[in-house]
Tab-separated table of C-alpha atoms (C1' of nucleotides) in Angstrom:
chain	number	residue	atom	x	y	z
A	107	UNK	CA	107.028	110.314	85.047
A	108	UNK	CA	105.623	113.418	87.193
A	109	UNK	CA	105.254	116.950	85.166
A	110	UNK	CA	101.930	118.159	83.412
A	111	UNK	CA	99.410	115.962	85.346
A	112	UNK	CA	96.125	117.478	85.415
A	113	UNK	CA	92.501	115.987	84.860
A	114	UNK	CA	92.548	116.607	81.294
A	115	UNK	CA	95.731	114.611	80.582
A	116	UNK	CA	94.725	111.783	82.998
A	117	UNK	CA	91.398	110.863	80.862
A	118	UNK	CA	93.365	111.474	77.807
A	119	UNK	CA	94.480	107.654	78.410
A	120	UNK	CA	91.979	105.094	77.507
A	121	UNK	CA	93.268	102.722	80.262
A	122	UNK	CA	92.631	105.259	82.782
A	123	UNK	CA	89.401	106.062	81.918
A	124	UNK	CA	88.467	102.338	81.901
A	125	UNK	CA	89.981	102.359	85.473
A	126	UNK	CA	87.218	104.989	86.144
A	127	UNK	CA	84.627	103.018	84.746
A	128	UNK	CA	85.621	100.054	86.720
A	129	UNK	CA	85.395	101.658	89.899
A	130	UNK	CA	82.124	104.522	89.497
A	131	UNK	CA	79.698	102.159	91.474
A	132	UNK	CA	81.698	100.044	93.496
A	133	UNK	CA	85.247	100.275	95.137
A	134	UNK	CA	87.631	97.804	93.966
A	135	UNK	CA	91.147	96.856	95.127
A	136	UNK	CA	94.372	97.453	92.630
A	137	UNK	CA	94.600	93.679	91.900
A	138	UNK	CA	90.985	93.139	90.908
A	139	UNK	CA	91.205	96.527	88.597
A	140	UNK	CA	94.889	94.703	87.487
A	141	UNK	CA	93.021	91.242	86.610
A	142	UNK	CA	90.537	93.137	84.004
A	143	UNK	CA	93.751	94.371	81.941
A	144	UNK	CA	96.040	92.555	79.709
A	145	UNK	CA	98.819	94.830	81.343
A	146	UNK	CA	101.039	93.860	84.685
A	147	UNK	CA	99.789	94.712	87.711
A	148	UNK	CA	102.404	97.684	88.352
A	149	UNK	CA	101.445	99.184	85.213
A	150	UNK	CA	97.852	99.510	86.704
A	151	UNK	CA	98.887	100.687	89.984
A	152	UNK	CA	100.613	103.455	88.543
A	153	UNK	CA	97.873	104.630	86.836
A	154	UNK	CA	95.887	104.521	89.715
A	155	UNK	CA	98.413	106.577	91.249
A	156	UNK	CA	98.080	109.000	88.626
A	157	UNK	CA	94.393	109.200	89.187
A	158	UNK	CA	94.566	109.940	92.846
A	159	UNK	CA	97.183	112.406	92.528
A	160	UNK	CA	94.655	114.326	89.963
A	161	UNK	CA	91.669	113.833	92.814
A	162	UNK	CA	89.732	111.103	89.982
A	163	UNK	CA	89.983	108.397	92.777
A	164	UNK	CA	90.510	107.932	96.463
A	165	UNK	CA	91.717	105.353	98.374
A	166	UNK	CA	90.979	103.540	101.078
A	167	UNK	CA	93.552	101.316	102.889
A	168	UNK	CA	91.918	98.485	104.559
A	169	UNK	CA	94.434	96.054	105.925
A	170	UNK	CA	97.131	94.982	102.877
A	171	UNK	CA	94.274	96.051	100.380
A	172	UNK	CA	93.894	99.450	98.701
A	173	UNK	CA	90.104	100.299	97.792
A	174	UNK	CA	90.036	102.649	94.656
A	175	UNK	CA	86.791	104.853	94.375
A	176	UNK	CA	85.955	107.296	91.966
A	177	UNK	CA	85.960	110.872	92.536
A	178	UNK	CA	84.098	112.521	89.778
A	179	UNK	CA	83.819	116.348	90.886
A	180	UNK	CA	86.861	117.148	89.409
A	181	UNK	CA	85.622	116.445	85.920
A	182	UNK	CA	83.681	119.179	86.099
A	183	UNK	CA	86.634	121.199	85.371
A	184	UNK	CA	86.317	118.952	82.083
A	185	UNK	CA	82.843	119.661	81.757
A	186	UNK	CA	82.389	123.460	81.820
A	187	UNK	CA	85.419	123.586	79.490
A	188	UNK	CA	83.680	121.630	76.654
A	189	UNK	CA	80.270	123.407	77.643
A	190	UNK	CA	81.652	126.647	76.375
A	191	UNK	CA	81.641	125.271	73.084
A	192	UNK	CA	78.495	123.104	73.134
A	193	UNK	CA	76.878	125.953	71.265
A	194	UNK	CA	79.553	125.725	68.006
A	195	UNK	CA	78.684	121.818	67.770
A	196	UNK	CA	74.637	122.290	68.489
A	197	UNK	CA	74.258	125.472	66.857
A	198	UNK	CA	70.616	125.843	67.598
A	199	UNK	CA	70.589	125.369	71.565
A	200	UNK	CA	73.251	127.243	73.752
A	201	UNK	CA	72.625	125.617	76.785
A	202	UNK	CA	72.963	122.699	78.359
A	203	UNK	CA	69.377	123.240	79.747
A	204	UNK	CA	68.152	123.515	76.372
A	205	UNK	CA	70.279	120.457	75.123
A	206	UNK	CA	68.455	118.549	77.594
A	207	UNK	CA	64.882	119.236	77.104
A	208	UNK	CA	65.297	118.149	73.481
A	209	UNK	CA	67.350	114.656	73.981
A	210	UNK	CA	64.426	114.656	76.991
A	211	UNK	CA	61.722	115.333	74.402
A	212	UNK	CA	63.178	112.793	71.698
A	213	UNK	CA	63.487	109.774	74.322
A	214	UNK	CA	59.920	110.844	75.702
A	215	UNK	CA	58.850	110.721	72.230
A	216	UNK	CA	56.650	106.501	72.620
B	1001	UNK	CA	104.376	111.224	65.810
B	1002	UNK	CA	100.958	109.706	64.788
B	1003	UNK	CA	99.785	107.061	67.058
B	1004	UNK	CA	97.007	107.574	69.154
B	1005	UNK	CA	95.424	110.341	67.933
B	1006	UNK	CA	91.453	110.897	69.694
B	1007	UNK	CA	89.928	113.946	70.860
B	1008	UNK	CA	90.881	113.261	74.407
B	1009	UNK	CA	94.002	113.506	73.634
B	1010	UNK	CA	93.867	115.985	71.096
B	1011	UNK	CA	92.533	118.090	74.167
B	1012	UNK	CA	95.155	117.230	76.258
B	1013	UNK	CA	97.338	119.850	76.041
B	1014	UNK	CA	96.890	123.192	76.867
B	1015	UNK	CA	98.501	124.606	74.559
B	1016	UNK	CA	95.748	122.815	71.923
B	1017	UNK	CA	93.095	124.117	74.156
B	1018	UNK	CA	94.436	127.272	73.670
B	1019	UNK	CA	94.258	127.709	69.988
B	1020	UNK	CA	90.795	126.129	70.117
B	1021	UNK	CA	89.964	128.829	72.336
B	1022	UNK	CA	91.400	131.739	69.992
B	1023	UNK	CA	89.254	129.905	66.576
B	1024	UNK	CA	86.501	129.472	68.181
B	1025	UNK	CA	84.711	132.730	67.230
B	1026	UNK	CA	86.611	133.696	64.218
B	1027	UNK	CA	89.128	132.014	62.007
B	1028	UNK	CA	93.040	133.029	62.513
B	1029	UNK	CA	95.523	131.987	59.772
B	1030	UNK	CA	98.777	129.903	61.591
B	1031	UNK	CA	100.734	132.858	61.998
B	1032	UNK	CA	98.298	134.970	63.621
B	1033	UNK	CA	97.971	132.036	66.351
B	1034	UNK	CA	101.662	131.763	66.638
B	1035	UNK	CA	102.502	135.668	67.269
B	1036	UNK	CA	100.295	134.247	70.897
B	1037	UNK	CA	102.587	131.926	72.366
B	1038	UNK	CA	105.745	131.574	73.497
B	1039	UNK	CA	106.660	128.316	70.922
B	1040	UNK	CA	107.789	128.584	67.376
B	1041	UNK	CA	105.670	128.742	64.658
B	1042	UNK	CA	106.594	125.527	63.605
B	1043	UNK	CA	105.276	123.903	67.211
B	1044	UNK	CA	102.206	125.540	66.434
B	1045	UNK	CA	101.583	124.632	63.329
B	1046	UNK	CA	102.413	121.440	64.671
B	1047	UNK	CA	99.433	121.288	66.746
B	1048	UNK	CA	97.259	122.450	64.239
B	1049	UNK	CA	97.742	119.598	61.929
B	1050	UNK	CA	96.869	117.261	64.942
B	1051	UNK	CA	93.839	119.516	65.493
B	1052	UNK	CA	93.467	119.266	62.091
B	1053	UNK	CA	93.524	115.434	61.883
B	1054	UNK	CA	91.287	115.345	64.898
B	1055	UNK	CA	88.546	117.078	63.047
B	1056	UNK	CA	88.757	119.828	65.430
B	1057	UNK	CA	89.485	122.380	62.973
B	1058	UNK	CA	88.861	123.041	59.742
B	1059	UNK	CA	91.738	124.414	57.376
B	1060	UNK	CA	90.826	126.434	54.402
B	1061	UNK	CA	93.818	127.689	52.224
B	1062	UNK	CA	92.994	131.299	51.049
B	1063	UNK	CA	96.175	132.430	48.990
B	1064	UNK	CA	99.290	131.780	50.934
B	1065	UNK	CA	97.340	131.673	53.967
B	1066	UNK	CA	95.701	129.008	55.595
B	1067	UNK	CA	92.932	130.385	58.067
B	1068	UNK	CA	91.931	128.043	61.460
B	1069	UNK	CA	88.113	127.156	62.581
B	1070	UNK	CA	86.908	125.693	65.120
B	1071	UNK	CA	84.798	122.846	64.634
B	1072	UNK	CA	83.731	121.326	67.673
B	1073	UNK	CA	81.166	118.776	67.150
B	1074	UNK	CA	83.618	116.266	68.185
B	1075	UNK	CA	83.716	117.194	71.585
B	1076	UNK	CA	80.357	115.985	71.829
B	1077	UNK	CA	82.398	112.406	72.124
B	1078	UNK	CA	84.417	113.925	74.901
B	1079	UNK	CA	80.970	115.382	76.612
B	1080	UNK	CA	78.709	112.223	76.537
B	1081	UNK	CA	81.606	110.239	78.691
B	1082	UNK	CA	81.585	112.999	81.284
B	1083	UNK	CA	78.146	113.076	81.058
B	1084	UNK	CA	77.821	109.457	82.514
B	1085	UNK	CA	79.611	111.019	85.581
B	1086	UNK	CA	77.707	113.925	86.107
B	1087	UNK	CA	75.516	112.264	88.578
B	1088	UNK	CA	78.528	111.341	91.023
B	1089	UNK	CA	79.351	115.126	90.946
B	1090	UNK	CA	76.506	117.386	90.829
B	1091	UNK	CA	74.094	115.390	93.455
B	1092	UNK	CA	72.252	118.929	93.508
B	1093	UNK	CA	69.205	119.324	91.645
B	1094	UNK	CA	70.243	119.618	88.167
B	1095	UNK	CA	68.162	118.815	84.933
B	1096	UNK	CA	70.513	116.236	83.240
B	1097	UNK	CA	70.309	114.493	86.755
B	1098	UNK	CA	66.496	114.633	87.188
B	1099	UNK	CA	66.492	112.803	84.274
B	1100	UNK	CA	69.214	110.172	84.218
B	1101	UNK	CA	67.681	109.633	88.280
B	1102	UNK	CA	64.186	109.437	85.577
B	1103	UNK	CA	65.756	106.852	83.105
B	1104	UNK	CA	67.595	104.955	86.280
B	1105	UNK	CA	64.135	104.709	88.056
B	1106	UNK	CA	62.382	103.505	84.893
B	1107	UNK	CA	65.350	100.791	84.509
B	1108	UNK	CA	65.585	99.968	88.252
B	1109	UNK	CA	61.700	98.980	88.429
B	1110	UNK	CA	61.884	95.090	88.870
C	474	DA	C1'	106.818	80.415	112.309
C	475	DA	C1'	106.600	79.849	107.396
C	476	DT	C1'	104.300	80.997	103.327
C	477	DT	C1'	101.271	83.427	100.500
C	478	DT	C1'	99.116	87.637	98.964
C	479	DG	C1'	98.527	92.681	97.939
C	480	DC	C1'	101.001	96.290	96.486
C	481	DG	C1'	104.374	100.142	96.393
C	482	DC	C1'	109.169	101.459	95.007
C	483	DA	C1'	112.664	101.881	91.681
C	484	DA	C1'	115.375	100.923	87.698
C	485	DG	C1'	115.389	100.155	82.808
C	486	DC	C1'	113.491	100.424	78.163
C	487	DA	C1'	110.834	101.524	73.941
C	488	DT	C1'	107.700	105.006	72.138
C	489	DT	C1'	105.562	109.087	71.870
C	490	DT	C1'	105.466	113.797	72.310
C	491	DA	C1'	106.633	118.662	72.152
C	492	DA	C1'	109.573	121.769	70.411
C	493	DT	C1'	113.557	123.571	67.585
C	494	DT	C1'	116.136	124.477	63.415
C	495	DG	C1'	117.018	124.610	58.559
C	496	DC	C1'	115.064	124.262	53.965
C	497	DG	C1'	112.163	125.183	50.181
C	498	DC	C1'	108.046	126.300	47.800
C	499	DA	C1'	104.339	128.932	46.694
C	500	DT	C1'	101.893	133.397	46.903
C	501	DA	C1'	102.093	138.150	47.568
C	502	DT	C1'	104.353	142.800	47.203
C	503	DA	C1'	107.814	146.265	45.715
D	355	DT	C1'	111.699	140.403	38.328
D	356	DA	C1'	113.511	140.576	42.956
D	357	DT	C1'	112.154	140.163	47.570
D	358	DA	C1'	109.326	139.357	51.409
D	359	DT	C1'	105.808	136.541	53.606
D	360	DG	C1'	103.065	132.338	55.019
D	361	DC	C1'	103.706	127.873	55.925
D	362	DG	C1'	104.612	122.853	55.305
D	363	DC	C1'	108.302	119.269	55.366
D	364	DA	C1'	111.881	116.896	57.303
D	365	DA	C1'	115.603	115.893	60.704
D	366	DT	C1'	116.945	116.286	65.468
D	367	DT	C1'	116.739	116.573	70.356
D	368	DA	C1'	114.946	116.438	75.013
D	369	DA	C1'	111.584	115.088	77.790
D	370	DA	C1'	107.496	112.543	78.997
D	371	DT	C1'	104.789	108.373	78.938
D	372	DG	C1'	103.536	103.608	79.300
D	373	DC	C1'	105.160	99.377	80.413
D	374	DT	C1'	108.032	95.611	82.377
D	375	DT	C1'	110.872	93.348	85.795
D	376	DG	C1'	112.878	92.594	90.243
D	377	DC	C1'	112.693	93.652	95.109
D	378	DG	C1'	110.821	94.028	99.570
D	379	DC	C1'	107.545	95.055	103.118
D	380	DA	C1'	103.437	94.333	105.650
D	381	DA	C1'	99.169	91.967	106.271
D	382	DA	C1'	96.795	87.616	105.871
D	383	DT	C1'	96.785	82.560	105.708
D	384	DT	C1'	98.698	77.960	106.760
DNA sequence: AATTTGCGCAAGCATTTAATTGCGCATATA
DNA sequence: TATATGCGCAATTAAATGCTTGCGCAAATT
């Protein structure tokens, strides 16, 4: 179960990226990630394992318990691929900067 | 082979990305795509269909030939849960960030 | 010291996926 | 009209993926 394994194909699962979710703010151990899931335990801890190995998570051993953390930075890679076509899908703005300023005006809008 | 079928993992493979990347700026009928990669034309007309079914091209038959576009509005999806992220990456000073820190401030304020 | 708990390893299994090959049907072209 | 071209539709195969189960080790608890 080791070939392709790259950022793009580890969000691709949905179970994954609710792994990330789980553990953006606050480190949690593999069987408290496990508990959320209606899969076994092993099948989380292997995609955990997938995760790390694509740099979306570190871990931190303390004593028999394994902290998982995200590691976002690598979505970037992610991010400027989709950004080169932000312009196709919001034909009027071509950059991000632009983007922003109007979802910034809307929401500023009382 | 129809299952789970999103844009994240329409996006998953590269060769996908590819062909996204070559109709992006102007259409290309199947063949003309295929004559750029290694795979049969079959395999790539394989992953246009899924493209297709993503609604990340469009298809439109002109005589015996059916010519590829981009149409990337659905990445947006793809974006907006990166987005969420962005903040645990890019800690420099960044627009998006000034104003989810903005947003998170205005929500934080007991 | 004995037991429980957290968790990785590994084997096995069902699906899904990517890719190939052969076929046939339209639409072009000679 | 005969032939070439573009391309979809299976059917098939090999590999990858997601998941489960059983095992065992090391750290914590009793």
């Amino acid at each position: 179960m080791d070939a392709r394994r790259d950022v793009f194909q580890a969000i691709a699962d949905p179970t994954r990226r609710a792994i990330l979710g789980m553990v953006a703010n606050q480190p949690q151990n593999v069987n408290a990630l496990a508990e959320k899931f209606d899969v076994s335990r092993q099948a989380v801890s292997l995609h955990v394992k997938i995760l790390h190995e694509c740099g979306l998570l570190t871990i931190r051993q303390q004593g028999r318990e394994r902290y998982c953390e995200g590691r976002f930075d690598k979505l970037s890679e992610v991010a400027e691929w989709i950004e080169q076509y932000r312009k196709f899908w919001n034909s009027r703005l071509d950059s991000l900067e632009q983007y922003l300023n109007q979802i910034q005006t809307k929401t500023d809008k009382p």
